PDB file of C-alpha atoms in Angstrom:
ATOM      1  CA  UNK A   1     104.475 107.385  57.739  1.00  0.00           C
ATOM      2  CA  UNK A   2     101.237 108.798  58.970  1.00  0.00           C
ATOM      3  CA  UNK A   3     100.876 107.154  62.344  1.00  0.00           C
ATOM      4  CA  UNK A   4      98.220 108.927  64.350  1.00  0.00           C
ATOM      5  CA  UNK A   5      98.440 109.770  68.038  1.00  0.00           C
ATOM      6  CA  UNK A   6      95.399 109.977  70.298  1.00  0.00           C
ATOM      7  CA  UNK A   7      96.005 111.364  73.789  1.00  0.00           C
ATOM      8  CA  UNK A   8      93.882 110.920  76.868  1.00  0.00           C
ATOM      9  CA  UNK A   9      94.487 111.709  80.501  1.00  0.00           C
ATOM     10  CA  UNK A  10      95.695 108.161  81.192  1.00  0.00           C
ATOM     11  CA  UNK A  11      97.408 106.941  78.002  1.00  0.00           C
ATOM     12  CA  UNK A  12      98.299 107.662  74.404  1.00  0.00           C
ATOM     13  CA  UNK A  13      97.284 105.498  71.458  1.00  0.00           C
ATOM     14  CA  UNK A  14      99.532 105.254  68.431  1.00  0.00           C
ATOM     15  CA  UNK A  15      97.862 103.789  65.365  1.00  0.00           C
ATOM     16  CA  UNK A  16     100.433 102.188  63.074  1.00  0.00           C
ATOM     17  CA  UNK A  17      99.885 103.216  59.477  1.00  0.00           C
ATOM     18  CA  UNK A  18     102.176 100.677  57.846  1.00  0.00           C
ATOM     19  CA  UNK A  19     101.234  97.109  56.956  1.00  0.00           C
ATOM     20  CA  UNK A  20     104.624  95.913  58.174  1.00  0.00           C
ATOM     21  CA  UNK A  21     105.991  96.642  61.614  1.00  0.00           C
ATOM     22  CA  UNK A  22     109.649  96.946  60.753  1.00  0.00           C
ATOM     23  CA  UNK A  23     112.537  98.793  62.355  1.00  0.00           C
ATOM     24  CA  UNK A  24     111.754 101.993  60.441  1.00  0.00           C
ATOM     25  CA  UNK A  25     108.108 101.988  61.582  1.00  0.00           C
ATOM     26  CA  UNK A  26     109.179 101.208  65.151  1.00  0.00           C
ATOM     27  CA  UNK A  27     111.665 104.110  65.130  1.00  0.00           C
ATOM     28  CA  UNK A  28     108.912 106.418  63.945  1.00  0.00           C
ATOM     29  CA  UNK A  29     106.670 105.275  66.798  1.00  0.00           C
ATOM     30  CA  UNK A  30     109.521 105.725  69.265  1.00  0.00           C
ATOM     31  CA  UNK A  31     110.002 109.271  67.951  1.00  0.00           C
ATOM     32  CA  UNK A  32     106.286 109.984  68.506  1.00  0.00           C
ATOM     33  CA  UNK A  33     106.532 108.741  72.106  1.00  0.00           C
ATOM     34  CA  UNK A  34     109.705 110.739  72.733  1.00  0.00           C
ATOM     35  CA  UNK A  35     108.029 113.871  71.352  1.00  0.00           C
ATOM     36  CA  UNK A  36     105.045 113.395  73.664  1.00  0.00           C
ATOM     37  CA  UNK A  37     107.397 112.573  76.558  1.00  0.00           C
ATOM     38  CA  UNK A  38     109.016 116.006  76.193  1.00  0.00           C
ATOM     39  CA  UNK A  39     105.607 117.625  76.753  1.00  0.00           C
ATOM     40  CA  UNK A  40     104.636 115.497  79.762  1.00  0.00           C
ATOM     41  CA  UNK A  41     105.499 112.161  81.341  1.00  0.00           C
ATOM     42  CA  UNK A  42     104.124 109.251  79.323  1.00  0.00           C
ATOM     43  CA  UNK A  43     103.232 106.224  81.425  1.00  0.00           C
ATOM     44  CA  UNK A  44     100.980 104.185  79.169  1.00  0.00           C
ATOM     45  CA  UNK A  45     101.354 103.709  75.428  1.00  0.00           C
ATOM     46  CA  UNK A  46      98.822 101.671  73.468  1.00  0.00           C
ATOM     47  CA  UNK A  47     100.039 100.607  70.042  1.00  0.00           C
ATOM     48  CA  UNK A  48      97.240  99.810  67.562  1.00  0.00           C
ATOM     49  CA  UNK A  49      98.372  97.128  65.113  1.00  0.00           C
ATOM     50  CA  UNK A  50      95.088  96.937  63.202  1.00  0.00           C
ATOM     51  CA  UNK A  51      96.664  97.667  59.802  1.00  0.00           C
ATOM     52  CA  UNK A  52      99.777  95.585  60.462  1.00  0.00           C
ATOM     53  CA  UNK A  53      99.809  92.245  58.636  1.00  0.00           C
ATOM     54  CA  UNK A  54     103.437  91.294  59.286  1.00  0.00           C
ATOM     55  CA  UNK A  55     106.327  92.314  61.509  1.00  0.00           C
ATOM     56  CA  UNK A  56     110.092  92.166  61.558  1.00  0.00           C
ATOM     57  CA  UNK A  57     111.563  90.831  64.793  1.00  0.00           C
ATOM     58  CA  UNK A  58     114.283  93.540  64.623  1.00  0.00           C
ATOM     59  CA  UNK A  59     111.525  96.063  65.434  1.00  0.00           C
ATOM     60  CA  UNK A  60     111.323  94.651  68.959  1.00  0.00           C
ATOM     61  CA  UNK A  61     114.673  96.226  69.849  1.00  0.00           C
ATOM     62  CA  UNK A  62     113.270  99.685  69.134  1.00  0.00           C
ATOM     63  CA  UNK A  63     109.902  98.921  70.689  1.00  0.00           C
ATOM     64  CA  UNK A  64     111.712  97.906  73.874  1.00  0.00           C
ATOM     65  CA  UNK A  65     112.864 101.543  74.114  1.00  0.00           C
ATOM     66  CA  UNK A  66     109.198 102.592  74.242  1.00  0.00           C
ATOM     67  CA  UNK A  67     108.704  99.999  76.973  1.00  0.00           C
ATOM     68  CA  UNK A  68     111.623 101.517  78.883  1.00  0.00           C
ATOM     69  CA  UNK A  69     110.100 105.023  78.685  1.00  0.00           C
ATOM     70  CA  UNK A  70     106.841 103.645  80.070  1.00  0.00           C
ATOM     71  CA  UNK A  71     108.635 101.686  82.812  1.00  0.00           C
ATOM     72  CA  UNK A  72     110.534 104.797  83.923  1.00  0.00           C
ATOM     73  CA  UNK A  73     107.165 106.475  84.462  1.00  0.00           C
ATOM     74  CA  UNK A  74     105.649 103.426  86.207  1.00  0.00           C
ATOM     75  CA  UNK A  75     103.522 102.477  83.208  1.00  0.00           C
ATOM     76  CA  UNK A  76     103.305  99.965  80.390  1.00  0.00           C
ATOM     77  CA  UNK A  77     103.399  99.517  76.655  1.00  0.00           C
ATOM     78  CA  UNK A  78     100.409  97.549  75.390  1.00  0.00           C
ATOM     79  CA  UNK A  79      99.834  96.430  71.817  1.00  0.00           C
ATOM     80  CA  UNK A  80      96.392  95.538  70.514  1.00  0.00           C
ATOM     81  CA  UNK A  81      94.621  94.383  67.351  1.00  0.00           C
ATOM     82  CA  UNK A  82      97.534  92.107  66.461  1.00  0.00           C
ATOM     83  CA  UNK A  83      97.096  88.576  65.191  1.00  0.00           C
ATOM     84  CA  UNK A  84      96.463  85.929  67.818  1.00  0.00           C
ATOM     85  CA  UNK A  85      99.392  83.808  66.632  1.00  0.00           C
ATOM     86  CA  UNK A  86     101.744  86.728  67.411  1.00  0.00           C
ATOM     87  CA  UNK A  87     101.049  86.631  71.165  1.00  0.00           C
ATOM     88  CA  UNK A  88     103.872  84.220  72.033  1.00  0.00           C
ATOM     89  CA  UNK A  89     106.454  86.136  69.990  1.00  0.00           C
ATOM     90  CA  UNK A  90     105.438  89.434  71.574  1.00  0.00           C
ATOM     91  CA  UNK A  91     105.479  87.880  75.061  1.00  0.00           C
ATOM     92  CA  UNK A  92     108.962  86.442  74.440  1.00  0.00           C
ATOM     93  CA  UNK A  93     110.063  89.999  73.714  1.00  0.00           C
ATOM     94  CA  UNK A  94     108.444  91.369  76.886  1.00  0.00           C
ATOM     95  CA  UNK A  95     105.550  93.080  75.118  1.00  0.00           C
ATOM     96  CA  UNK A  96     101.907  92.629  76.084  1.00  0.00           C
ATOM     97  CA  UNK A  97      99.592  91.971  73.127  1.00  0.00           C
ATOM     98  CA  UNK A  98      95.846  91.941  73.756  1.00  0.00           C
ATOM     99  CA  UNK A  99      93.082  91.405  71.189  1.00  0.00           C
ATOM    100  CA  UNK A 100      91.194  94.711  71.415  1.00  0.00           C
ATOM    101  CA  UNK A 101      91.564  98.367  72.356  1.00  0.00           C
ATOM    102  CA  UNK A 102      88.929  97.881  75.047  1.00  0.00           C
ATOM    103  CA  UNK A 103      91.062  95.176  76.685  1.00  0.00           C
ATOM    104  CA  UNK A 104      94.156  97.368  76.458  1.00  0.00           C
ATOM    105  CA  UNK A 105      92.323 100.217  78.200  1.00  0.00           C
ATOM    106  CA  UNK A 106      91.066  97.848  80.900  1.00  0.00           C
ATOM    107  CA  UNK A 107      94.640  96.624  81.347  1.00  0.00           C
ATOM    108  CA  UNK A 108      95.778 100.223  81.916  1.00  0.00           C
ATOM    109  CA  UNK A 109      93.130 100.886  84.558  1.00  0.00           C
ATOM    110  CA  UNK A 110      93.761  97.565  86.311  1.00  0.00           C
ATOM    111  CA  UNK A 111      97.496  98.317  86.394  1.00  0.00           C
ATOM    112  CA  UNK A 112      96.811 101.774  87.845  1.00  0.00           C
ATOM    113  CA  UNK A 113      94.510 100.298  90.499  1.00  0.00           C
ATOM    114  CA  UNK A 114      97.052  97.643  91.415  1.00  0.00           C
ATOM    115  CA  UNK A 115      99.830 100.222  91.780  1.00  0.00           C
ATOM    116  CA  UNK A 116      97.575 102.474  93.847  1.00  0.00           C
ATOM    117  CA  UNK A 117      96.595  99.542  96.082  1.00  0.00           C
ATOM    118  CA  UNK A 118     100.223  98.548  96.601  1.00  0.00           C
ATOM    119  CA  UNK A 119     101.247 102.113  97.447  1.00  0.00           C
ATOM    120  CA  UNK A 120      98.325 102.423  99.911  1.00  0.00           C
ATOM    121  CA  UNK A 121      99.533  99.311 101.746  1.00  0.00           C
ATOM    122  CA  UNK A 122     102.952 100.863 102.391  1.00  0.00           C
TER     123      UNK A 122
END
């Protein structure tokens, strides 16, 4: 698996290389996040599903571990470039799926602003 990782100051992007998001692919992505987490706290993970044409629902168990890492660091896991008809299934599994990378990045910044606003009110 040749998933690529792009790091920025605010998030990391993992581009899935497989056409099927199965448990093996999800474990590989979890390993990438855990590796980055050892270097510095990972709050926001954006998972690019552009190449993915199908998924196995068993992968959601592993992906939820990525969500947990993000939650522990007050962040989020966001998936993008998935098929529109997948949105309900992802939502049922507690995973945000947005149409584009641009929307995922906006989601990150809006979440950061909201958390900053809420902490300023306290």
